[in-house]
Amino acid sequence: MQDNRFSLTRVSLWNYKNLARVDVEPGGLLILVGPNGSGKSNFLDALSLVAEGLRTSLDQALRTRGGTAEVSRRFPGRRRPTNVRIELGFTAGDLTGDYGVEIAATGGGGFRIAHEYCNVRDADHDTNRAWFDVRNGELAEQSEPVMPPVDDQRLYLVSAAGIDDFRAVFEGLSGISVFNIVPGTMREPRTPDSGAFLLPDGSNLASVLHRMAPGARERMTEYLAGIVPGLLGVSRKDLGTWETLEFLQDVHASDGPQRFPAQSMSDGTLRALGVLVALFSDTGRTRSTIGIEEPENALHPAASGVLLDALRDAAERRQVIITSHSPDLLDRDDLLPEELCAVRSMGAQVRIGPLDAAGTMALREHLYTPGELLRTDQLLPVLEEPSTARRED
């Protein structure tokens, strides 16, 4: 593992949107598989909420989602929203630890941070290095003799980031990015930006592409050529004070490669480009987890194998979590059960978990591919044990 890699070892959610209780232990690559509307996107959105709350403010992150009432899971007959809790285990170089936050709704659509904690340990010796525990606006526990003041509407990790060990956690969590690439935004010329980070919809891709490291750009181009036959390259094109994308592609019966503007390219090509740039572009000092919504959308089924190879390649360098309901993407007999989490509505509950015993055996014995199990609706999560029953309040 590279020293600048930040990965999640555990994701636990309580009452986040339609997710009553979720416990997942992701590896380098995690594929959340389930029907539309089952809760896959909500899992990624919970990670995005934490990252946005650290980068900007928790108030802004909640407002963009409609406030606490829209984030909290709703129960019939209950007037006030339930508390939302997010707990994350992590590893980062020589550090490991846990971070958690519980958000409570207040009158008038407001909120307060009911509980927030962070424990940082030495990964080699499992010894405590730094910690804080904030409860109802008061610092209950701390490792440092002097700590910043508490604001019950601001994530305390932002203030604690001035301390080295907490800074590593802040940079790792705030660096988590979740992408839902929108091809239409990539066709429109736009003003250049720094290109330091790809926006969630991929709209600033030309700027990001322009500053990609040569090795990462070559890897991205190689995979894109495998997805789009005849494609030789893509680059940024200046349009005065604007910029756009230009593609170089071999065309049948032409004298040589032809150049095409982004407006001429298909949704599948643009979406594949956005996904690949998200996977391989640099994100600063820390390589945090990235999430991608349904990266196979608009792709020809024959290109799914190349896409999965790209996902696995990227997962060697940073943690990758995707959502999918594509049997074509999963039609590989080398996918491991540990790389899959099944998402399924079971009555009034949503279950996200590892594959059940039958599905796990089928994959380990190479009896079926995950895609074949998905086509027959046999990609199911393991039933929950009574000791880990979901908490309703």
GROMACS .gro file of C-alpha atoms in nm:
model
  393
    1MET     CA    1   0.000   0.000   0.000
    2GLN     CA    2   0.130   0.345  -0.089
    3ASP     CA    3   0.200   0.586   0.196
    4ASN     CA    4  -0.050   0.841   0.063
    5ARG     CA    5  -0.337   0.595   0.026
    6PHE     CA    6  -0.638   0.650   0.254
    7SER     CA    7  -0.888   0.362   0.261
    8LEU     CA    8  -1.205   0.283   0.450
    9THR     CA    9  -1.203  -0.042   0.645
   10ARG     CA   10  -1.558  -0.013   0.779
   11VAL     CA   11  -1.870   0.183   0.689
   12SER     CA   12  -2.156   0.175   0.941
   13LEU     CA   13  -2.473   0.377   0.883
   14TRP     CA   14  -2.779   0.428   1.099
   15ASN     CA   15  -3.103   0.580   0.966
   16TYR     CA   16  -2.949   0.741   0.659
   17LYS     CA   17  -3.231   0.798   0.411
   18ASN     CA   18  -3.377   0.449   0.345
   19LEU     CA   19  -3.089   0.267   0.519
   20ALA     CA   20  -3.185   0.167   0.873
   21ARG     CA   21  -2.858  -0.006   0.962
   22VAL     CA   22  -2.566  -0.095   0.738
   23ASP     CA   23  -2.227  -0.248   0.821
   24VAL     CA   24  -1.983  -0.300   0.536
   25GLU     CA   25  -1.610  -0.376   0.536
   26PRO     CA   26  -1.484  -0.268   0.192
   27GLY     CA   27  -1.161  -0.389   0.037
   28GLY     CA   28  -0.964  -0.230  -0.246
   29LEU     CA   29  -1.258  -0.273  -0.486
   30LEU     CA   30  -1.620  -0.295  -0.373
   31ILE     CA   31  -1.916  -0.335  -0.609
   32LEU     CA   32  -2.259  -0.262  -0.463
   33VAL     CA   33  -2.510  -0.462  -0.665
   34GLY     CA   34  -2.884  -0.426  -0.646
   35PRO     CA   35  -3.203  -0.306  -0.817
   36ASN     CA   36  -3.274   0.059  -0.890
   37GLY     CA   37  -3.394   0.247  -0.584
   38SER     CA   38  -3.264  -0.014  -0.340
   39GLY     CA   39  -3.019   0.215  -0.157
   40LYS     CA   40  -2.688   0.180  -0.341
   41SER     CA   41  -2.664   0.552  -0.412
   42ASN     CA   42  -2.756   0.640  -0.053
   43PHE     CA   43  -2.456   0.441   0.069
   44LEU     CA   44  -2.223   0.651  -0.146
   45ASP     CA   45  -2.408   0.969  -0.057
   46ALA     CA   46  -2.341   0.914   0.313
   47LEU     CA   47  -1.967   0.910   0.238
   48SER     CA   48  -2.008   1.221   0.025
   49LEU     CA   49  -2.194   1.398   0.307
   50VAL     CA   50  -1.899   1.352   0.543
   51ALA     CA   51  -1.649   1.468   0.280
   52GLU     CA   52  -1.853   1.775   0.185
   53GLY     CA   53  -1.917   1.857   0.550
   54LEU     CA   54  -1.542   1.867   0.609
   55ARG     CA   55  -1.452   2.052   0.287
   56THR     CA   56  -1.722   2.320   0.317
   57SER     CA   57  -1.958   2.298   0.613
   58LEU     CA   58  -2.202   2.044   0.748
   59ASP     CA   59  -2.481   2.301   0.716
   60GLN     CA   60  -2.413   2.340   0.344
   61ALA     CA   61  -2.381   1.964   0.289
   62LEU     CA   62  -2.719   1.909   0.455
   63ARG     CA   63  -2.887   2.195   0.271
   64THR     CA   64  -2.785   2.059  -0.069
   65ARG     CA   65  -2.970   1.740   0.029
   66GLY     CA   66  -3.285   1.918   0.146
   67GLY     CA   67  -3.197   1.936   0.517
   68THR     CA   68  -3.202   1.685   0.799
   69ALA     CA   69  -3.561   1.582   0.726
   70GLU     CA   70  -3.454   1.452   0.383
   71VAL     CA   71  -3.139   1.282   0.510
   72SER     CA   72  -3.303   1.106   0.805
   73ARG     CA   73  -3.488   0.778   0.767
   74ARG     CA   74  -3.861   0.823   0.809
   75PHE     CA   75  -4.078   0.608   1.031
   76PRO     CA   76  -4.460   0.593   0.999
   77GLY     CA   77  -4.636   0.811   1.257
   78ARG     CA   78  -4.315   0.974   1.377
   79ARG     CA   79  -4.316   1.354   1.363
   80ARG     CA   80  -3.951   1.440   1.412
   81PRO     CA   81  -3.663   1.301   1.205
   82THR     CA   82  -3.447   1.035   1.362
   83ASN     CA   83  -3.081   1.090   1.438
   84VAL     CA   84  -2.842   1.001   1.157
   85ARG     CA   85  -2.521   0.825   1.250
   86ILE     CA   86  -2.219   0.756   1.028
   87GLU     CA   87  -1.915   0.564   1.154
   88LEU     CA   88  -1.606   0.500   0.943
   89GLY     CA   89  -1.301   0.286   1.007
   90PHE     CA   90  -0.992   0.385   0.812
   91THR     CA   91  -0.629   0.311   0.741
   92ALA     CA   92  -0.373   0.564   0.615
   93GLY     CA   93  -0.005   0.474   0.591
   94ASP     CA   94   0.111   0.396   0.944
   95LEU     CA   95  -0.220   0.506   1.096
   96THR     CA   96  -0.549   0.331   1.156
   97GLY     CA   97  -0.856   0.436   1.348
   98ASP     CA   98  -1.223   0.529   1.358
   99TYR     CA   99  -1.429   0.841   1.298
  100GLY     CA  100  -1.797   0.889   1.369
  101VAL     CA  101  -2.063   1.160   1.372
  102GLU     CA  102  -2.427   1.163   1.487
  103ILE     CA  103  -2.653   1.439   1.359
  104ALA     CA  104  -2.974   1.533   1.541
  105ALA     CA  105  -3.258   1.741   1.397
  106THR     CA  106  -3.372   2.053   1.586
  107GLY     CA  107  -3.674   2.278   1.547
  108GLY     CA  108  -3.729   2.473   1.229
  109GLY     CA  109  -3.534   2.234   1.012
  110GLY     CA  110  -3.208   2.293   1.195
  111PHE     CA  111  -2.957   2.045   1.329
  112ARG     CA  112  -2.691   1.992   1.590
  113ILE     CA  113  -2.401   1.750   1.617
  114ALA     CA  114  -2.505   1.520   1.900
  115HIS     CA  115  -2.183   1.316   1.898
  116GLU     CA  116  -1.853   1.320   1.709
  117TYR     CA  117  -1.540   1.123   1.781
  118CYS     CA  118  -1.208   1.029   1.628
  119ASN     CA  119  -0.955   0.770   1.745
  120VAL     CA  120  -0.618   0.745   1.572
  121ARG     CA  121  -0.389   0.450   1.640
  122ASP     CA  122  -0.048   0.329   1.531
  123ALA     CA  123  -0.116   0.062   1.269
  124ASP     CA  124   0.194  -0.144   1.352
  125HIS     CA  125   0.152  -0.158   1.729
  126ASP     CA  126  -0.221  -0.079   1.769
  127THR     CA  127  -0.140   0.186   2.028
  128ASN     CA  128  -0.345   0.503   2.071
  129ARG     CA  129  -0.190   0.818   1.926
  130ALA     CA  130  -0.465   1.081   1.934
  131TRP     CA  131  -0.834   1.099   2.011
  132PHE     CA  132  -1.128   1.325   2.089
  133ASP     CA  133  -1.489   1.266   2.188
  134VAL     CA  134  -1.744   1.548   2.161
  135ARG     CA  135  -2.091   1.500   2.307
  136ASN     CA  136  -2.371   1.756   2.288
  137GLY     CA  137  -2.136   2.048   2.234
  138GLU     CA  138  -1.889   1.952   2.506
  139LEU     CA  139  -1.543   1.798   2.473
  140ALA     CA  140  -1.581   1.481   2.683
  141GLU     CA  141  -1.241   1.320   2.610
  142GLN     CA  142  -0.920   1.436   2.447
  143SER     CA  143  -0.562   1.324   2.400
  144GLU     CA  144  -0.406   1.669   2.377
  145PRO     CA  145  -0.374   1.911   2.669
  146VAL     CA  146  -0.503   2.199   2.458
  147MET     CA  147  -0.778   2.150   2.201
  148PRO     CA  148  -0.985   2.398   1.996
  149PRO     CA  149  -1.330   2.511   2.116
  150VAL     CA  150  -1.643   2.315   2.015
  151ASP     CA  151  -1.922   2.435   1.785
  152ASP     CA  152  -2.220   2.197   1.775
  153GLN     CA  153  -2.294   2.289   1.413
  154ARG     CA  154  -1.941   2.247   1.281
  155LEU     CA  155  -1.757   1.919   1.250
  156TYR     CA  156  -1.489   1.918   1.517
  157LEU     CA  157  -1.242   1.732   1.297
  158VAL     CA  158  -1.206   2.054   1.094
  159SER     CA  159  -1.076   2.237   1.402
  160ALA     CA  160  -0.866   1.943   1.521
  161ALA     CA  161  -0.692   1.916   1.181
  162GLY     CA  162  -0.424   2.151   1.310
  163ILE     CA  163  -0.285   1.849   1.500
  164ASP     CA  164  -0.077   1.621   1.273
  165ASP     CA  165  -0.254   1.288   1.336
  166PHE     CA  166  -0.598   1.443   1.299
  167ARG     CA  167  -0.484   1.628   0.987
  168ALA     CA  168  -0.417   1.295   0.815
  169VAL     CA  169  -0.773   1.185   0.893
  170PHE     CA  170  -0.919   1.518   0.780
  171GLU     CA  171  -0.734   1.506   0.448
  172GLY     CA  172  -0.833   1.145   0.388
  173LEU     CA  173  -1.203   1.187   0.467
  174SER     CA  174  -1.243   1.526   0.300
  175GLY     CA  175  -1.074   1.383  -0.009
  176ILE     CA  176  -1.342   1.118  -0.065
  177SER     CA  177  -1.508   1.184  -0.402
  178VAL     CA  178  -1.828   1.039  -0.546
  179PHE     CA  179  -1.891   1.071  -0.920
  180ASN     CA  180  -2.204   1.049  -1.130
  181ILE     CA  181  -2.072   1.140  -1.474
  182VAL     CA  182  -2.314   1.338  -1.693
  183PRO     CA  183  -2.211   1.328  -2.061
  184GLY     CA  184  -2.418   1.636  -2.150
  185THR     CA  185  -2.208   1.861  -1.925
  186MET     CA  186  -1.891   1.737  -2.095
  187ARG     CA  187  -2.016   1.847  -2.438
  188GLU     CA  188  -2.058   2.208  -2.333
  189PRO     CA  189  -1.760   2.447  -2.363
  190ARG     CA  190  -1.670   2.597  -2.027
  191THR     CA  191  -1.422   2.833  -1.872
  192PRO     CA  192  -1.101   2.661  -1.757
  193ASP     CA  193  -1.034   2.593  -1.390
  194SER     CA  194  -0.730   2.466  -1.199
  195GLY     CA  195  -0.806   2.107  -1.295
  196ALA     CA  196  -0.689   1.990  -0.953
  197PHE     CA  197  -1.003   1.783  -0.890
  198LEU     CA  198  -1.265   1.637  -1.119
  199LEU     CA  199  -1.614   1.766  -1.039
  200PRO     CA  200  -1.877   1.503  -0.953
  201ASP     CA  201  -2.052   1.534  -1.290
  202GLY     CA  202  -1.728   1.546  -1.492
  203SER     CA  203  -1.805   1.893  -1.632
  204ASN     CA  204  -1.447   2.025  -1.586
  205LEU     CA  205  -1.288   1.719  -1.746
  206ALA     CA  206  -1.095   1.920  -2.007
  207SER     CA  207  -0.905   2.105  -1.734
  208VAL     CA  208  -0.834   1.787  -1.537
  209LEU     CA  209  -0.725   1.601  -1.849
  210HIS     CA  210  -0.483   1.881  -1.940
  211ARG     CA  211  -0.291   1.849  -1.612
  212MET     CA  212  -0.295   1.469  -1.578
  213ALA     CA  213   0.045   1.309  -1.529
  214PRO     CA  214   0.175   1.150  -1.855
  215GLY     CA  215   0.174   0.796  -1.715
  216ALA     CA  216  -0.183   0.824  -1.584
  217ARG     CA  217  -0.297   0.979  -1.910
  218GLU     CA  218  -0.143   0.697  -2.115
  219ARG     CA  219  -0.311   0.436  -1.896
  220MET     CA  220  -0.644   0.613  -1.929
  221THR     CA  221  -0.607   0.637  -2.309
  222GLU     CA  222  -0.521   0.268  -2.337
  223TYR     CA  223  -0.837   0.164  -2.155
  224LEU     CA  224  -1.049   0.414  -2.349
  225ALA     CA  225  -0.919   0.271  -2.677
  226GLY     CA  226  -1.025  -0.074  -2.558
  227ILE     CA  227  -1.375   0.056  -2.494
  228VAL     CA  228  -1.407   0.272  -2.808
  229PRO     CA  229  -1.262   0.098  -3.118
  230GLY     CA  230  -1.033   0.317  -3.324
  231LEU     CA  231  -0.996   0.590  -3.063
  232LEU     CA  232  -0.639   0.719  -3.060
  233GLY     CA  233  -0.654   0.997  -2.805
  234VAL     CA  234  -0.837   1.289  -2.649
  235SER     CA  235  -0.710   1.633  -2.555
  236ARG     CA  236  -0.819   1.976  -2.441
  237LYS     CA  237  -0.895   2.229  -2.716
  238ASP     CA  238  -0.889   2.605  -2.655
  239LEU     CA  239  -1.184   2.811  -2.777
  240GLY     CA  240  -1.072   3.161  -2.689
  241THR     CA  241  -1.157   3.203  -2.322
  242TRP     CA  242  -1.337   2.866  -2.324
  243GLU     CA  243  -1.220   2.508  -2.352
  244THR     CA  244  -1.364   2.181  -2.477
  245LEU     CA  245  -1.256   1.826  -2.564
  246GLU     CA  246  -1.127   1.701  -2.898
  247PHE     CA  247  -1.106   1.332  -2.994
  248LEU     CA  248  -0.872   1.169  -3.244
  249GLN     CA  249  -1.017   0.855  -3.400
  250ASP     CA  250  -0.954   0.622  -3.692
  251VAL     CA  251  -1.256   0.612  -3.921
  252HIS     CA  252  -1.327   0.335  -4.170
  253ALA     CA  253  -1.257   0.428  -4.534
  254SER     CA  254  -1.090   0.758  -4.443
  255ASP     CA  255  -0.739   0.866  -4.541
  256GLY     CA  256  -0.624   0.894  -4.181
  257PRO     CA  257  -0.731   0.974  -3.824
  258GLN     CA  258  -1.008   1.233  -3.793
  259ARG     CA  259  -1.066   1.491  -3.520
  260PHE     CA  260  -1.407   1.519  -3.359
  261PRO     CA  261  -1.545   1.767  -3.104
  262ALA     CA  262  -1.709   1.647  -2.785
  263GLN     CA  263  -2.050   1.738  -2.931
  264SER     CA  264  -2.004   1.459  -3.188
  265MET     CA  265  -1.923   1.183  -2.940
  266SER     CA  266  -2.171   0.937  -2.793
  267ASP     CA  267  -2.286   0.932  -2.432
  268GLY     CA  268  -2.104   0.602  -2.384
  269THR     CA  269  -1.771   0.743  -2.502
  270LEU     CA  270  -1.798   1.056  -2.289
  271ARG     CA  271  -1.912   0.864  -1.982
  272ALA     CA  272  -1.630   0.611  -2.020
  273LEU     CA  273  -1.381   0.897  -2.049
  274GLY     CA  274  -1.519   1.059  -1.735
  275VAL     CA  275  -1.503   0.735  -1.538
  276LEU     CA  276  -1.144   0.665  -1.648
  277VAL     CA  277  -1.026   1.016  -1.563
  278ALA     CA  278  -1.192   0.983  -1.221
  279LEU     CA  279  -1.006   0.654  -1.167
  280PHE     CA  280  -0.660   0.762  -1.277
  281SER     CA  281  -0.631   1.138  -1.226
  282ASP     CA  282  -0.425   1.276  -0.938
  283THR     CA  283  -0.606   1.411  -0.633
  284GLY     CA  284  -0.326   1.580  -0.441
  285ARG     CA  285  -0.125   1.446  -0.153
  286THR     CA  286  -0.379   1.186  -0.041
  287ARG     CA  287  -0.533   0.911  -0.253
  288SER     CA  288  -0.871   0.888  -0.087
  289THR     CA  289  -1.158   0.654  -0.164
  290ILE     CA  290  -1.359   0.729  -0.477
  291GLY     CA  291  -1.715   0.621  -0.550
  292ILE     CA  292  -1.867   0.598  -0.897
  293GLU     CA  293  -2.236   0.563  -0.975
  294GLU     CA  294  -2.305   0.292  -1.235
  295PRO     CA  295  -1.988   0.340  -1.444
  296GLU     CA  296  -2.117   0.096  -1.708
  297ASN     CA  297  -2.411   0.317  -1.807
  298ALA     CA  298  -2.443   0.373  -2.185
  299LEU     CA  299  -2.156   0.132  -2.260
  300HIS     CA  300  -2.180  -0.150  -2.512
  301PRO     CA  301  -2.186  -0.484  -2.323
  302ALA     CA  302  -1.866  -0.592  -2.499
  303ALA     CA  303  -1.681  -0.304  -2.333
  304SER     CA  304  -1.773  -0.413  -1.981
  305GLY     CA  305  -1.472  -0.642  -1.944
  306VAL     CA  306  -1.232  -0.359  -2.027
  307LEU     CA  307  -1.408  -0.133  -1.777
  308LEU     CA  308  -1.376  -0.393  -1.502
  309ASP     CA  309  -1.005  -0.429  -1.580
  310ALA     CA  310  -0.969  -0.052  -1.543
  311LEU     CA  311  -1.154  -0.055  -1.211
  312ARG     CA  312  -0.927  -0.328  -1.077
  313ASP     CA  313  -0.615  -0.151  -1.205
  314ALA     CA  314  -0.718   0.171  -1.031
  315ALA     CA  315  -0.801  -0.022  -0.711
  316GLU     CA  316  -0.435  -0.120  -0.686
  317ARG     CA  317  -0.360   0.247  -0.620
  318ARG     CA  318  -0.670   0.368  -0.436
  319GLN     CA  319  -0.992   0.228  -0.295
  320VAL     CA  320  -1.277   0.217  -0.547
  321ILE     CA  321  -1.646   0.170  -0.461
  322ILE     CA  322  -1.903   0.152  -0.740
  323THR     CA  323  -2.274   0.085  -0.776
  324SER     CA  324  -2.406  -0.138  -1.052
  325HIS     CA  325  -2.699  -0.348  -1.169
  326SER     CA  326  -2.529  -0.467  -1.488
  327PRO     CA  327  -2.498  -0.844  -1.543
  328ASP     CA  328  -2.256  -0.771  -1.829
  329LEU     CA  329  -2.008  -0.595  -1.598
  330LEU     CA  330  -2.026  -0.890  -1.357
  331ASP     CA  331  -1.988  -1.166  -1.616
  332ARG     CA  332  -1.641  -1.260  -1.495
  333ASP     CA  333  -1.544  -1.580  -1.317
  334ASP     CA  334  -1.248  -1.409  -1.146
  335LEU     CA  335  -1.462  -1.174  -0.937
  336LEU     CA  336  -1.427  -1.259  -0.568
  337PRO     CA  337  -1.718  -1.270  -0.324
  338GLU     CA  338  -1.529  -1.014  -0.111
  339GLU     CA  339  -1.550  -0.764  -0.397
  340LEU     CA  340  -1.931  -0.772  -0.398
  341CYS     CA  341  -2.201  -0.645  -0.167
  342ALA     CA  342  -2.563  -0.728  -0.243
  343VAL     CA  343  -2.826  -0.460  -0.185
  344ARG     CA  344  -3.183  -0.570  -0.139
  345SER     CA  345  -3.508  -0.436   0.008
  346MET     CA  346  -3.647  -0.689   0.251
  347GLY     CA  347  -3.988  -0.580   0.368
  348ALA     CA  348  -3.951  -0.232   0.516
  349GLN     CA  349  -3.575  -0.275   0.554
  350VAL     CA  350  -3.281  -0.243   0.318
  351ARG     CA  351  -3.000  -0.491   0.360
  352ILE     CA  352  -2.649  -0.424   0.230
  353GLY     CA  353  -2.407  -0.703   0.303
  354PRO     CA  354  -2.182  -0.980   0.177
  355LEU     CA  355  -2.327  -1.250  -0.045
  356ASP     CA  356  -2.522  -1.528   0.120
  357ALA     CA  357  -2.376  -1.876   0.155
  358ALA     CA  358  -2.524  -2.005  -0.171
  359GLY     CA  359  -2.391  -1.714  -0.375
  360THR     CA  360  -2.050  -1.729  -0.212
  361MET     CA  361  -2.017  -2.100  -0.281
  362ALA     CA  362  -2.128  -2.055  -0.643
  363LEU     CA  363  -1.853  -1.799  -0.701
  364ARG     CA  364  -1.579  -1.982  -0.514
  365GLU     CA  365  -1.655  -2.307  -0.697
  366HIS     CA  366  -1.687  -2.119  -1.030
  367LEU     CA  367  -2.034  -2.263  -1.082
  368TYR     CA  368  -2.174  -1.928  -1.195
  369THR     CA  369  -2.048  -1.577  -1.256
  370PRO     CA  370  -2.196  -1.292  -1.049
  371GLY     CA  371  -2.365  -1.173  -1.370
  372GLU     CA  372  -2.541  -1.506  -1.412
  373LEU     CA  373  -2.658  -1.496  -1.050
  374LEU     CA  374  -2.783  -1.142  -1.101
  375ARG     CA  375  -2.982  -1.240  -1.412
  376THR     CA  376  -3.163  -1.510  -1.213
  377ASP     CA  377  -3.210  -1.281  -0.910
  378GLN     CA  378  -2.984  -1.497  -0.693
  379LEU     CA  379  -2.732  -1.231  -0.592
  380LEU     CA  380  -2.858  -1.189  -0.236
  381PRO     CA  381  -2.710  -1.059   0.091
  382VAL     CA  382  -2.655  -1.286   0.388
  383LEU     CA  383  -2.938  -1.276   0.639
  384GLU     CA  384  -2.870  -1.056   0.938
  385GLU     CA  385  -2.777  -1.218   1.265
  386PRO     CA  386  -2.998  -1.137   1.565
  387SER     CA  387  -2.700  -0.989   1.753
  388THR     CA  388  -2.663  -0.718   1.485
  389ALA     CA  389  -3.029  -0.629   1.446
  390ARG     CA  390  -3.095  -0.277   1.320
  391ARG     CA  391  -3.166  -0.006   1.569
  392GLU     CA  392  -3.482   0.190   1.492
  393ASP     CA  393  -3.408   0.499   1.700
   0.00000   0.00000   0.00000
